[in-house]
C-alpha cells in the first residue's frame, strides 16, 4: 500500500506525454466509429483519420527531439509496477511516423480497390478493409509505444487478428489457405511469447521492461524465457526457417494489404525483438545468442534471394524479397551491442533498414498492384515494355529496387553501408560477405523485373489506373530514396534512447 | 512432489504436446485444437506463478489471474478466427488442407 502511494506521487508524464495515449486512441476511435457507422462511412473515417495520425506522429517526434530523451506517460497516473507506462524514444517515433505515412498512402491507393459499389449500403470486403486497417494502426501504435510486456502481448494479438483477414479479403481458396497458415504461425508465436512472459513474471514479479532490466540476472529461467519469447517473435517476423507463411500470404493479398503487411506488420514484431534484446536482456545480446540470430539472418538473405530469383510472377518475387530484406535486420544484433565504437552506426543501420525497407517495399507492392490491374497479369516473362505502358509503376519498381539493392543515394544504401562499415570495423567478415552477396542477389532479381520493363514495344493495357494511385506508390518509393539524403541530425535523433549496454 | 511442481510439469507437458500437434499434424482443425492445448499449458503455468508469487496472507497473486483471463479471451478469439477461416476454406474447396505444394495460382484477378 505504501509503495503504491509512493509511486503515485511521482511524475505521471513527461512534457508531451499526453501525445502517447492520443496516438493509440485516435485509431481506436476510428475502428469503433468505422464499425458502428458502417458502410461507406468506414472509408470516410479511415481517410479522415489518416492525416490525424500523421500529425500526432510528427508531434511525438518533435517532443522527443526537444527533450533529447525518451518521453513517457504513466497510464492512469499509476507508475510501474502498479500500472503500465507508454514510452517513446527515437526508434519508436520514426516507426510511428513510418506507420502513419505508409498507412495514408495505402489508404489513398485503396480508394479504388475497396470502394463500396454504388447502390449498395455495405459490402463485405471494403467494410472489412477500412475497419481492419485502422485496428492495425492502433495495434502498431501500442507495439511501438508500450513498455509493459503483457500489454505488448495484447498488442501483438491485435496486430495478428487485424492482419490475417486482410490476406483473405478476396475470398479465394488460395488466399484462405495462406491466411490460415499465417494465423497458425502467428498463434505459435503469440503463445511462445506469452510463455516467456509468464516465466519472467514468475521469476521477477514485474512486467515492466525498465524494472525487469534492473532486476534481471543471468539465470536458466531468464535464458528459457528469452529463448521462448524470441522464438515466438521470430515466427511472427518470418525469419528463416519460420518464414514459410510469408510468401503466400503477402503475394496473394490485395495490393494495399500486401504493402501494409510487408512494410509494417512484420516490423512490429521485429521492433519487439529489439526492445527485448536491448532493453530487457542486454547481457544475452552480447553473447553467442546474437551470433545465432545473425546467422539466421544470413540464411534468410540467401534463401530469400535464391527463391526470389526463381519466381515467375512479380508479387511472389517481391514477397520473397521481403524475406531476404528481413534477414538484413538481424545482422545488427551482434554489432550494436556493447560500448563498441561501431555500435551507434550498427544501430542506425538497423533502424534505417527497417524504415527504408518499409517505404520501398510498400511502394513496390502498390506498383505491382497497378501492374496487375493494367496488364491483367503479373508474369515476369510478359512484362516487356512496362516502362512505356505504365511509367509511374515502372519508376516506382525501379526506385524501390534501388533501395532494396542498396545503391546510393537511397535509404537502403545508407542502411547497408552503416552495417557494412560496422561489421568491417568489428571484424565480422562473414557478415560483410553476406551483405555484399545479398546486394548482388537483390540486384539480380530487381534486374529481372526492370530489364524487360525497359524494352520498347509497349504492351496493350487492359485498363488505365488513375494517375494519383501511381503517384501514391511513387511517393513512398521517393521517401525511401530521400532517406538516403537524411542530415546527420536524423541519426542523432535515432540515437535518442538507444540502450547503452555495458 | 509438491502440487505446485506437479502442476508446473503438467503445464510443460501440455505445452510440449500442443506444440508437437501444431507442427506435425497436417489437418488444420487438429492444429487449432493443438493450439488450444498449448494455450491451456501456458495458462496452467500462469496459475502456478500466481500461487507461488502470493503475498503474505493472500491465497494467490491476482495479477497472473487477470493475465490468464485476458489470455483465455484472446485464445478464444484466435480459435474463433481460425475456425471461421477454416469453414470458408472448406466451403470454397470442399476439403480442408494446408498442402504446401499447392499448384501456383493462375494470373491474378484484378478485382478484389
mmCIF file of C-alpha atoms in Angstrom, chain A residues 113-114 124-125 150 153-154 157 160-161 164-165 168-174 176-181 183-184 187-188 190-192 194-195 197-199 201-203 207 251-252 254 313 315 372-374 376-379 462, chain B residues 15 19 22-23 28 31-32 35 38-39 41-43 45-46 49 61 63-64 66-68 70-71 74-75 77-79 81-83 85-86 88-89 92-93 97-112:
data_model
loop_
_atom_site.group_PDB
_atom_site.id
_atom_site.type_symbol
_atom_site.label_atom_id
_atom_site.label_comp_id
_atom_site.label_asym_id
_atom_site.label_seq_id
_atom_site.Cartn_x
_atom_site.Cartn_y
_atom_site.Cartn_z
ATOM 1 C CA UNK A 113 -9.797 -1.129 -54.926
ATOM 2 C CA UNK A 114 -12.086 -1.067 -51.903
ATOM 3 C CA UNK A 124 -18.071 -7.196 -47.092
ATOM 4 C CA UNK A 125 -14.561 -6.657 -48.412
ATOM 5 C CA UNK A 150 1.727 -8.198 -21.274
ATOM 6 C CA UNK A 153 1.180 -9.426 -25.928
ATOM 7 C CA UNK A 154 -2.298 -7.954 -26.335
ATOM 8 C CA UNK A 157 -2.584 -10.385 -30.858
ATOM 9 C CA UNK A 160 -2.304 -10.576 -35.906
ATOM 10 C CA UNK A 161 -6.101 -10.567 -35.826
ATOM 11 C CA UNK A 164 -4.801 -12.123 -41.059
ATOM 12 C CA UNK A 165 -8.238 -11.275 -42.508
ATOM 13 C CA UNK A 168 -8.064 -13.425 -47.413
ATOM 14 C CA UNK A 169 -10.268 -10.469 -48.361
ATOM 15 C CA UNK A 170 -10.550 -11.784 -51.909
ATOM 16 C CA UNK A 171 -12.137 -14.947 -50.590
ATOM 17 C CA UNK A 172 -10.453 -17.414 -52.943
ATOM 18 C CA UNK A 173 -9.298 -20.776 -51.646
ATOM 19 C CA UNK A 174 -5.647 -19.923 -52.141
ATOM 20 C CA UNK A 176 -7.852 -18.567 -47.347
ATOM 21 C CA UNK A 177 -5.192 -21.240 -47.143
ATOM 22 C CA UNK A 178 -2.461 -18.588 -46.947
ATOM 23 C CA UNK A 179 -4.392 -16.732 -44.237
ATOM 24 C CA UNK A 180 -4.907 -19.881 -42.190
ATOM 25 C CA UNK A 181 -1.239 -20.783 -42.417
ATOM 26 C CA UNK A 183 -2.703 -17.363 -38.478
ATOM 27 C CA UNK A 184 -1.319 -20.675 -37.220
ATOM 28 C CA UNK A 187 -0.524 -18.085 -32.940
ATOM 29 C CA UNK A 188 2.514 -20.284 -32.258
ATOM 30 C CA UNK A 190 1.984 -15.443 -29.576
ATOM 31 C CA UNK A 191 1.759 -18.438 -27.296
ATOM 32 C CA UNK A 192 5.521 -18.923 -27.074
ATOM 33 C CA UNK A 194 3.286 -15.462 -23.626
ATOM 34 C CA UNK A 195 5.063 -18.424 -22.061
ATOM 35 C CA UNK A 197 6.462 -13.513 -20.290
ATOM 36 C CA UNK A 198 4.937 -15.946 -17.769
ATOM 37 C CA UNK A 199 8.335 -17.263 -16.780
ATOM 38 C CA UNK A 201 6.827 -12.691 -14.223
ATOM 39 C CA UNK A 202 7.194 -15.818 -12.160
ATOM 40 C CA UNK A 203 10.862 -15.132 -11.593
ATOM 41 C CA UNK A 207 6.027 -6.965 -16.323
ATOM 42 C CA UNK A 251 1.770 -12.437 -52.582
ATOM 43 C CA UNK A 252 -1.907 -13.362 -52.592
ATOM 44 C CA UNK A 254 -4.702 -7.447 -52.336
ATOM 45 C CA UNK A 313 5.386 -13.806 -61.032
ATOM 46 C CA UNK A 315 4.166 -10.364 -56.403
ATOM 47 C CA UNK A 372 -1.828 -6.482 -62.245
ATOM 48 C CA UNK A 373 -4.674 -4.074 -62.917
ATOM 49 C CA UNK A 374 -3.136 -2.599 -66.006
ATOM 50 C CA UNK A 376 -4.212 -8.240 -66.228
ATOM 51 C CA UNK A 377 -1.376 -10.464 -65.015
ATOM 52 C CA UNK A 378 1.953 -10.198 -63.250
ATOM 53 C CA UNK A 379 4.024 -12.784 -65.104
ATOM 54 C CA UNK A 462 -6.465 -3.693 -70.100
ATOM 55 C CA UNK B 15 2.876 -27.133 -23.967
ATOM 56 C CA UNK B 19 3.461 -27.684 -29.935
ATOM 57 C CA UNK B 22 0.513 -27.898 -34.020
ATOM 58 C CA UNK B 23 3.661 -28.527 -36.021
ATOM 59 C CA UNK B 28 -5.946 -27.687 -39.815
ATOM 60 C CA UNK B 31 -3.735 -27.795 -35.403
ATOM 61 C CA UNK B 32 -6.314 -25.434 -33.916
ATOM 62 C CA UNK B 35 -3.054 -24.573 -30.226
ATOM 63 C CA UNK B 38 -0.734 -25.227 -25.932
ATOM 64 C CA UNK B 39 -2.636 -22.269 -24.533
ATOM 65 C CA UNK B 41 -0.486 -25.400 -20.750
ATOM 66 C CA UNK B 42 0.640 -21.787 -20.648
ATOM 67 C CA UNK B 43 -2.330 -20.788 -18.502
ATOM 68 C CA UNK B 45 1.966 -22.322 -15.710
ATOM 69 C CA UNK B 46 0.481 -18.872 -15.091
ATOM 70 C CA UNK B 49 3.091 -18.487 -10.872
ATOM 71 C CA UNK B 61 -1.276 -13.243 -6.691
ATOM 72 C CA UNK B 63 -2.032 -10.235 -11.462
ATOM 73 C CA UNK B 64 -1.487 -13.624 -13.162
ATOM 74 C CA UNK B 66 -6.024 -11.241 -14.636
ATOM 75 C CA UNK B 67 -3.468 -12.172 -17.271
ATOM 76 C CA UNK B 68 -4.937 -15.671 -17.603
ATOM 77 C CA UNK B 70 -7.122 -11.957 -20.815
ATOM 78 C CA UNK B 71 -5.207 -14.849 -22.350
ATOM 79 C CA UNK B 74 -7.511 -13.902 -26.685
ATOM 80 C CA UNK B 75 -7.135 -17.650 -27.310
ATOM 81 C CA UNK B 77 -10.933 -15.156 -30.308
ATOM 82 C CA UNK B 78 -7.967 -16.715 -32.073
ATOM 83 C CA UNK B 79 -9.712 -20.094 -32.255
ATOM 84 C CA UNK B 81 -10.993 -16.632 -36.254
ATOM 85 C CA UNK B 82 -9.121 -19.772 -37.240
ATOM 86 C CA UNK B 83 -12.282 -21.877 -37.351
ATOM 87 C CA UNK B 85 -11.299 -19.166 -41.974
ATOM 88 C CA UNK B 86 -11.261 -22.977 -41.993
ATOM 89 C CA UNK B 88 -14.710 -20.700 -45.527
ATOM 90 C CA UNK B 89 -11.849 -22.789 -46.893
ATOM 91 C CA UNK B 92 -14.617 -22.995 -51.197
ATOM 92 C CA UNK B 93 -12.659 -26.169 -51.721
ATOM 93 C CA UNK B 97 -5.839 -28.958 -46.227
ATOM 94 C CA UNK B 98 -2.874 -26.651 -45.969
ATOM 95 C CA UNK B 99 -0.885 -28.559 -48.545
ATOM 96 C CA UNK B 100 2.324 -26.612 -49.079
ATOM 97 C CA UNK B 101 2.870 -27.852 -52.614
ATOM 98 C CA UNK B 102 -0.329 -26.360 -54.000
ATOM 99 C CA UNK B 103 -0.111 -25.590 -57.704
ATOM 100 C CA UNK B 104 0.677 -21.943 -58.446
ATOM 101 C CA UNK B 105 -2.348 -19.691 -58.844
ATOM 102 C CA UNK B 106 -3.376 -18.613 -62.343
ATOM 103 C CA UNK B 107 -2.915 -14.960 -63.336
ATOM 104 C CA UNK B 108 -4.399 -12.690 -60.687
ATOM 105 C CA UNK B 109 -7.905 -11.444 -60.999
ATOM 106 C CA UNK B 110 -7.905 -7.696 -60.945
ATOM 107 C CA UNK B 111 -10.940 -7.118 -58.746
ATOM 108 C CA UNK B 112 -10.723 -7.857 -55.024
#
